[in-house]
Coordinates of C-alpha atoms and ligand atoms in Angstrom, one line a residue:
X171 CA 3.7 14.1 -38.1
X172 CA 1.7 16.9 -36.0
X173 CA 0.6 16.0 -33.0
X174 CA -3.0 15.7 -32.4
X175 CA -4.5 17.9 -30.2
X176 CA -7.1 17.2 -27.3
X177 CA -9.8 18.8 -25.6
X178 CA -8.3 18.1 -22.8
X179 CA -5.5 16.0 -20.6
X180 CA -7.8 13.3 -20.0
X181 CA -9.2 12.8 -23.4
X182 CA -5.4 12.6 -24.2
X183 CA -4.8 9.8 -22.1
X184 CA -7.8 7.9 -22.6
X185 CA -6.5 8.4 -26.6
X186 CA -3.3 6.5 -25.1
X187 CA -4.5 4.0 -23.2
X188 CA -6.7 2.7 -26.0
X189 CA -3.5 3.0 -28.5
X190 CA -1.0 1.2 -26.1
X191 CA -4.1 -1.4 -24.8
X192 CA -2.8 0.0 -21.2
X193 CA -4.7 -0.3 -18.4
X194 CA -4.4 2.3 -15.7
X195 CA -4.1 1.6 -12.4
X196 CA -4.2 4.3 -9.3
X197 CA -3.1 3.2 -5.6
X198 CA -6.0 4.7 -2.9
X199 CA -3.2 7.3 -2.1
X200 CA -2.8 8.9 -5.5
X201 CA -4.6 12.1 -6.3
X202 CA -8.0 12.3 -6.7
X203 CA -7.6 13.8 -10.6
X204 CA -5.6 10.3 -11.5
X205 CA -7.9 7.7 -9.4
X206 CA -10.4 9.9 -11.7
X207 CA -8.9 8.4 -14.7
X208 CA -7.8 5.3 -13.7
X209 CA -9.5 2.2 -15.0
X210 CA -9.6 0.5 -11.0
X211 CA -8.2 1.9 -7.6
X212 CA -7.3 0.5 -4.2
X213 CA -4.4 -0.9 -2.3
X214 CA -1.3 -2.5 -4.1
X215 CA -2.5 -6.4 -3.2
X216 CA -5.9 -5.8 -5.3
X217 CA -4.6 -3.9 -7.8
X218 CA -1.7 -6.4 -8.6
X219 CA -4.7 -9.2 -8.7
X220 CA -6.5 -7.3 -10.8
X221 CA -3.6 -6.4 -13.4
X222 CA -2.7 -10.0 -13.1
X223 CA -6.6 -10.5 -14.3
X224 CA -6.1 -8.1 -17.6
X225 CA -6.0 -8.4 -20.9
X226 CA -4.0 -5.4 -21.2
X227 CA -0.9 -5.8 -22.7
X228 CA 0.2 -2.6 -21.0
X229 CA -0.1 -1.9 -17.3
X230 CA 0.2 2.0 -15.7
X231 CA 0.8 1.5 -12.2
X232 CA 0.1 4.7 -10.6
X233 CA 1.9 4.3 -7.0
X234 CA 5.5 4.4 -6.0
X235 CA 7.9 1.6 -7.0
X236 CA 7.2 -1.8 -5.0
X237 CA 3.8 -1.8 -5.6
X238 CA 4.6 -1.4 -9.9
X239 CA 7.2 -4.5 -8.4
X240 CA 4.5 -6.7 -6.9
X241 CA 2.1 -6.3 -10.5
X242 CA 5.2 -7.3 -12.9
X243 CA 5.9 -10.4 -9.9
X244 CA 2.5 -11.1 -10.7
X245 CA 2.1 -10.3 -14.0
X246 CA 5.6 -11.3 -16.0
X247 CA 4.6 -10.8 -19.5
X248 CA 3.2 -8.0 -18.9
X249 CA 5.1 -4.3 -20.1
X250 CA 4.3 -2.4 -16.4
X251 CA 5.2 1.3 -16.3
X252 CA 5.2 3.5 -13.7
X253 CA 5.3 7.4 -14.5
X254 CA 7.6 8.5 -12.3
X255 CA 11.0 6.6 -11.8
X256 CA 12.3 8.2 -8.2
X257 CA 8.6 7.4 -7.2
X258 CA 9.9 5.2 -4.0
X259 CA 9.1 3.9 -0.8
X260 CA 10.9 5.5 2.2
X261 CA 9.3 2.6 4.7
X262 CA 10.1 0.2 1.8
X263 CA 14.0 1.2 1.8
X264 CA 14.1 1.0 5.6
X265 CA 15.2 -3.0 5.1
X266 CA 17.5 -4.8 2.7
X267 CA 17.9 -8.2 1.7
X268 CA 20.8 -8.8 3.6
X269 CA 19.5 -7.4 6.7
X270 CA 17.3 -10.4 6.3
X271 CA 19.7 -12.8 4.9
X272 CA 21.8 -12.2 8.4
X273 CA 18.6 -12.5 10.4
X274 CA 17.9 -16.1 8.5
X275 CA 21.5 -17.2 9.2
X276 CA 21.6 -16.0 13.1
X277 CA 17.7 -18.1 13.1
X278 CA 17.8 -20.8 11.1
X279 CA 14.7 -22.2 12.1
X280 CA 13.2 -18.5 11.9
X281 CA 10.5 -17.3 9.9
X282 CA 10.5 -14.1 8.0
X283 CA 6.8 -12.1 7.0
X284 CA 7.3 -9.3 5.0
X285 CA 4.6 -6.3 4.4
X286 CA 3.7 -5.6 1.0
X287 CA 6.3 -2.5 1.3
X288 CA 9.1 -4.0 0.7
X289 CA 11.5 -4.5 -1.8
X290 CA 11.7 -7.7 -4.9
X291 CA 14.5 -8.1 -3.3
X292 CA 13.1 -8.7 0.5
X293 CA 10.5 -10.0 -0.8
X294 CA 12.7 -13.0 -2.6
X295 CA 14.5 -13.8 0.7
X296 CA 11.2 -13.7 2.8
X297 CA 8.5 -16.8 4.0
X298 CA 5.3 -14.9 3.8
X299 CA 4.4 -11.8 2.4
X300 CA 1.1 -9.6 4.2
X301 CA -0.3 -6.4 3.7
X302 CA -2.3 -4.2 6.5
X303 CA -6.0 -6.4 6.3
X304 CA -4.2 -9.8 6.4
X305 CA -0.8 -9.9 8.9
X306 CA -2.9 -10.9 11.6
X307 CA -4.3 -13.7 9.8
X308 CA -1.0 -14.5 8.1
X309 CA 1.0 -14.7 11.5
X310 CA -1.8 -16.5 13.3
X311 CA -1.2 -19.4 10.5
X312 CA 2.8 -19.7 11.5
X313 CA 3.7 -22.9 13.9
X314 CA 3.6 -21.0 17.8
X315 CA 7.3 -22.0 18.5
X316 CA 8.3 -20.5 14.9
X317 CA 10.3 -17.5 15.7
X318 CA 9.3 -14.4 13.6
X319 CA 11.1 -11.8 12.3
X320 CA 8.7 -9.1 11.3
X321 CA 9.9 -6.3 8.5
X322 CA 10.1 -3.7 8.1
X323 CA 7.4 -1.6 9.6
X324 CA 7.4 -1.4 13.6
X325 CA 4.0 -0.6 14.4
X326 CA 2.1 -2.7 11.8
X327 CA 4.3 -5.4 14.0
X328 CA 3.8 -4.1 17.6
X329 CA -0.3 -4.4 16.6
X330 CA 0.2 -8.0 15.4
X331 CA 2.0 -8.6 18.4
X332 CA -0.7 -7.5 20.3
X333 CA -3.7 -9.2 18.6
X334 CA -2.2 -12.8 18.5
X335 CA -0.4 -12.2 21.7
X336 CA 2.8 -14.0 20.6
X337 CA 6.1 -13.0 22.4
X338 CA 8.4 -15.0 20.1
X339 CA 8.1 -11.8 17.2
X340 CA 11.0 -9.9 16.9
X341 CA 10.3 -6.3 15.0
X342 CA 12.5 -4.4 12.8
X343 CA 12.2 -1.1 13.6
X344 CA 10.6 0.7 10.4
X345 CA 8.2 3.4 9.8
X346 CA 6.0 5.3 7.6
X347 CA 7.2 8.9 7.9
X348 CA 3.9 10.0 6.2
X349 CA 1.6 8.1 9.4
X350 CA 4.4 9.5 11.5
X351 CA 2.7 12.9 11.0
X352 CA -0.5 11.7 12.5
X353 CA -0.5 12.2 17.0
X354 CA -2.5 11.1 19.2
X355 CA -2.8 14.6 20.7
X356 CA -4.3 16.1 17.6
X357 CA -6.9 12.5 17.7
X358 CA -7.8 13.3 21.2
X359 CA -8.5 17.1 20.0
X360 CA -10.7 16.1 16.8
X361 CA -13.0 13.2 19.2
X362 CA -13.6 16.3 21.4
X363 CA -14.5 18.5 18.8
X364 CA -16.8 16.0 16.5
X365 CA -18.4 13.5 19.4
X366 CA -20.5 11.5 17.3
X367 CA -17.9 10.6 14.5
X368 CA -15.6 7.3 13.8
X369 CA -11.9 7.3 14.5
X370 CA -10.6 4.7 12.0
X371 CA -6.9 4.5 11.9
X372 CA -4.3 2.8 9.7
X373 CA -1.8 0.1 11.3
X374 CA 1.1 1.8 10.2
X375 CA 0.4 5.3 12.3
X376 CA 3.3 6.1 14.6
X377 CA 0.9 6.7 17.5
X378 CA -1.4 3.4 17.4
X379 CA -0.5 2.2 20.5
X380 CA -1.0 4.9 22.4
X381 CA -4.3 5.8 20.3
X382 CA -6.0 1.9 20.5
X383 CA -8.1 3.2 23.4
X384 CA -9.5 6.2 21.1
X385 CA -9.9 3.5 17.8
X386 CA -12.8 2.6 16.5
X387 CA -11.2 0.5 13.6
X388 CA -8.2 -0.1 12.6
X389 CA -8.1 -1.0 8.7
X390 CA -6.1 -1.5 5.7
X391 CA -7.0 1.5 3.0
X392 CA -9.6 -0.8 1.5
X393 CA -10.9 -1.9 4.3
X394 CA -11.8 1.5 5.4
X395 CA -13.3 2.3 1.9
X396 CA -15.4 -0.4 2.5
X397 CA -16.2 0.1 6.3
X398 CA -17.1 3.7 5.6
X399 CA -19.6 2.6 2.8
X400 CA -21.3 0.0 4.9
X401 CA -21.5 1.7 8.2
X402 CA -24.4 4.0 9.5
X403 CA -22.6 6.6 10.7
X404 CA -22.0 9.8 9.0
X405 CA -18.9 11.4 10.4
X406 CA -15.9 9.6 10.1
X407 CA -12.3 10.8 11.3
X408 CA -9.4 9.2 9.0
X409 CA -6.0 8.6 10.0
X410 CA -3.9 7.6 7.1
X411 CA -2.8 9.3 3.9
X412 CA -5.0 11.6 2.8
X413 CA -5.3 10.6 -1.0
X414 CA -8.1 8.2 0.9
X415 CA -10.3 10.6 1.4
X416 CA -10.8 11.3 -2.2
X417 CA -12.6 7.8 -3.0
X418 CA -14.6 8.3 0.3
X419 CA -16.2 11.3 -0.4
X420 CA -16.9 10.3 -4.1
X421 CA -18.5 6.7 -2.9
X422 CA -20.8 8.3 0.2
X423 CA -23.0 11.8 -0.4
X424 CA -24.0 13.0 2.7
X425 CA -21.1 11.5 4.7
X426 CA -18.3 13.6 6.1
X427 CA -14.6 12.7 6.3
X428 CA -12.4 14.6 8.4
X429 CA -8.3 14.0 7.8
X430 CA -6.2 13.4 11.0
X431 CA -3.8 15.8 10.1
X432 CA -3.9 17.9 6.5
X433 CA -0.5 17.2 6.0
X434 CA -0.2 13.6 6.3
X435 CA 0.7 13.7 2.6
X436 CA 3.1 11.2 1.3
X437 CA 5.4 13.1 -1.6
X438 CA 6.3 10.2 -3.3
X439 CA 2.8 9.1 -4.1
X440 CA 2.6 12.6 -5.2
X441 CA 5.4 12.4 -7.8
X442 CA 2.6 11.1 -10.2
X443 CA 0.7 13.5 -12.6
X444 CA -1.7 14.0 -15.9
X445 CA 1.5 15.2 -17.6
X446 CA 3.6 12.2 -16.7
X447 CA 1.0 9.5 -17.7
X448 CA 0.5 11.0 -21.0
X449 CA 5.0 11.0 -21.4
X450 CA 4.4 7.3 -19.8
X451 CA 1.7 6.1 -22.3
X452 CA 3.5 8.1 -25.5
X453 CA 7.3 6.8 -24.5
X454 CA 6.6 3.3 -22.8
X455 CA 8.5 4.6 -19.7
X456 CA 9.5 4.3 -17.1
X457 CA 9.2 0.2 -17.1
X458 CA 9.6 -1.8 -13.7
X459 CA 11.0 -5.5 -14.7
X460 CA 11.9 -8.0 -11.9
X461 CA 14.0 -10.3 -13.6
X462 CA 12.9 -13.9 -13.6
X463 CA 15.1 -15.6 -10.9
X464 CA 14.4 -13.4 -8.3
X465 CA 10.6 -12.7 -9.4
X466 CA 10.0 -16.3 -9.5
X467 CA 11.6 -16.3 -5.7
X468 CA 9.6 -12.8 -4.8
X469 CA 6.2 -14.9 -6.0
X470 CA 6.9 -17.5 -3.4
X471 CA 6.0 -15.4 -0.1
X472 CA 2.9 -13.5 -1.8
X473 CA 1.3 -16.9 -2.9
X474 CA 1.1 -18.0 0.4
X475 CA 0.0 -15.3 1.4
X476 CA -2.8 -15.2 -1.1
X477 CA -3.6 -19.3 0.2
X478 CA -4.2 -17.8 3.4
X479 CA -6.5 -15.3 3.5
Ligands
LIG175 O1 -1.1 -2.3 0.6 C1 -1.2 -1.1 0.4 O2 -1.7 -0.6 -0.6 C2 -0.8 -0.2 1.5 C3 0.6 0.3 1.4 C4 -1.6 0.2 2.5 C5 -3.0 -0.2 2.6 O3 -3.5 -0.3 3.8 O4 -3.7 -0.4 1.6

């Protein structure tokens, strides 16, 4: 049979989604043409609570792997796709299940909190799971002589560390190469240059520590959507990826965003395209599956999560 045709890419897809009864979900870092077609966007927590909320019998995660991971943990009979396969997690990969499984058997009293870039597989052998708004909360909440092994990223750890104070946290030594790009030098340079504007800054930057002073929030991806809607000012400096700003700029006219650094661009998140959703929705690929046993362990550490914050 011929194919239909479409005005254009987006009427295509939004032909799809109703056909496959898929709901689309984009990740804050995505582009700005697919969070422009997705049915909600935000972080990887919110969007797994709100596929696990759907009626859809299909979910599109538009992300990189662990985050399509966390929605079928959440959401087993569910059919989740994600449209690119090699879509992954650099940070995420930085710690495996039996780098934690040693840790555990060297600290058998220890306690292991994972960040929501991690593996099914870390997740499963993990306590408690947090993502960049909650760690604080979630370490605060562990028994003070509880040792801690934090994974995997380093400076989402060192800033815990710092706001509860507790010495007894041991950090593996991860990073985002993406908030890598972002330096403190080139911070300094654009509070100089724009006096009046907001630094806000992600926890997983490379250069928080020695950046803190020059802070004027440090936030999770939705929490700077939403600090940036509520707040009064009108310039705002943002250190993080810059798919961000694209949700910013759309939510407040008359505001002005300025990217830490242009190239803070993460190439995974990028894998994603028009062209690949519409091969997604037609072919039912590329479908992420955490099989039961270990998605019924992976659930463990974000549900306590979820009773704590
Ligand atoms: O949880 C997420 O989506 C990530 C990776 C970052 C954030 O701050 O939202």
């Amino acid at each position: 049979m011929a194919r239909q045709l479409f005005p254009t890419i987006q009427d295509e897809i939004a032909a799809l989604k109703k056909e496959r009864n898929a709901v689309l979900l984009a990740h804050n870092y995505q582009t700005g043409e697919i969070q422009e077609i997705a049915d909600i966007a935000g972080d990887s927590l919110r969007l797994a609570q709100e596929a696990a909320k759907t009626r859809a019998d299909v979910i599109l995660f538009c992300g990189v792997h662990f985050m399509a991971e966390t929605a079928s943990i959440l959401c087993p009979d569910k059919k989740v796709l994600i449209p690119d396969p090699e879509a992954g997690c650099t940070l995420a990969d930085m710690i495996k299940p039996e780098d934690v499984r040693k840790w555990k058997t060297q600290n058998p009293d220890g306690v292991v909190v994972c960040y929501v870039n991690t593996s099914a597989a870390v997740k499963a052998e993990s306590d408690y799971c947090c993502t960049s708004s909650n760690a604080e909360q979630v370490v605060r909440s562990i028994s003070q002589d509880r040792k801690i092994l934090f994974v995997p990223d380093f400076f989402l750890g060192t800033y815990v560390k710092k706001r509860t104070g507790r010495e007894n946290i041991e950090l593996w030594q991860g990073y985002c190469p993406t908030h890598m790009l972002i330096q403190s030098r080139e911070l300094e340079q654009l509070k100089r240059e724009h006096p009046g504007a907001e630094l806000i800054m992600h926890p997983e930057c490379g250069c928080l520590t020695k950046s803190m002073h020059l802070a004027d929030q440090i936030l999770s991806t939705e929490g700077m959507v939403r600090y940036a809607k509520d707040s009064s000012k009108k310039t705002f400096i943002i250190a993080t990826e810059t798919g961000i700003l694209h949700r910013m700029i759309k939510d407040n006219p008359g505001k002005q965003f300025i990217p830490a650094n242009v190239n803070a661009v993460c190439s995974y998140m990028k894998m994603n395209s028009l062209e690949k959703i519409v091969a997604s929705l037609e072919n039912l690929q590329y479908e992420i599956k955490v099989p039961k046993d270990l998605a019924d362990r992976a659930r463990r550490p974000i549900e306590r999560m979820i009773s704590i914050v």
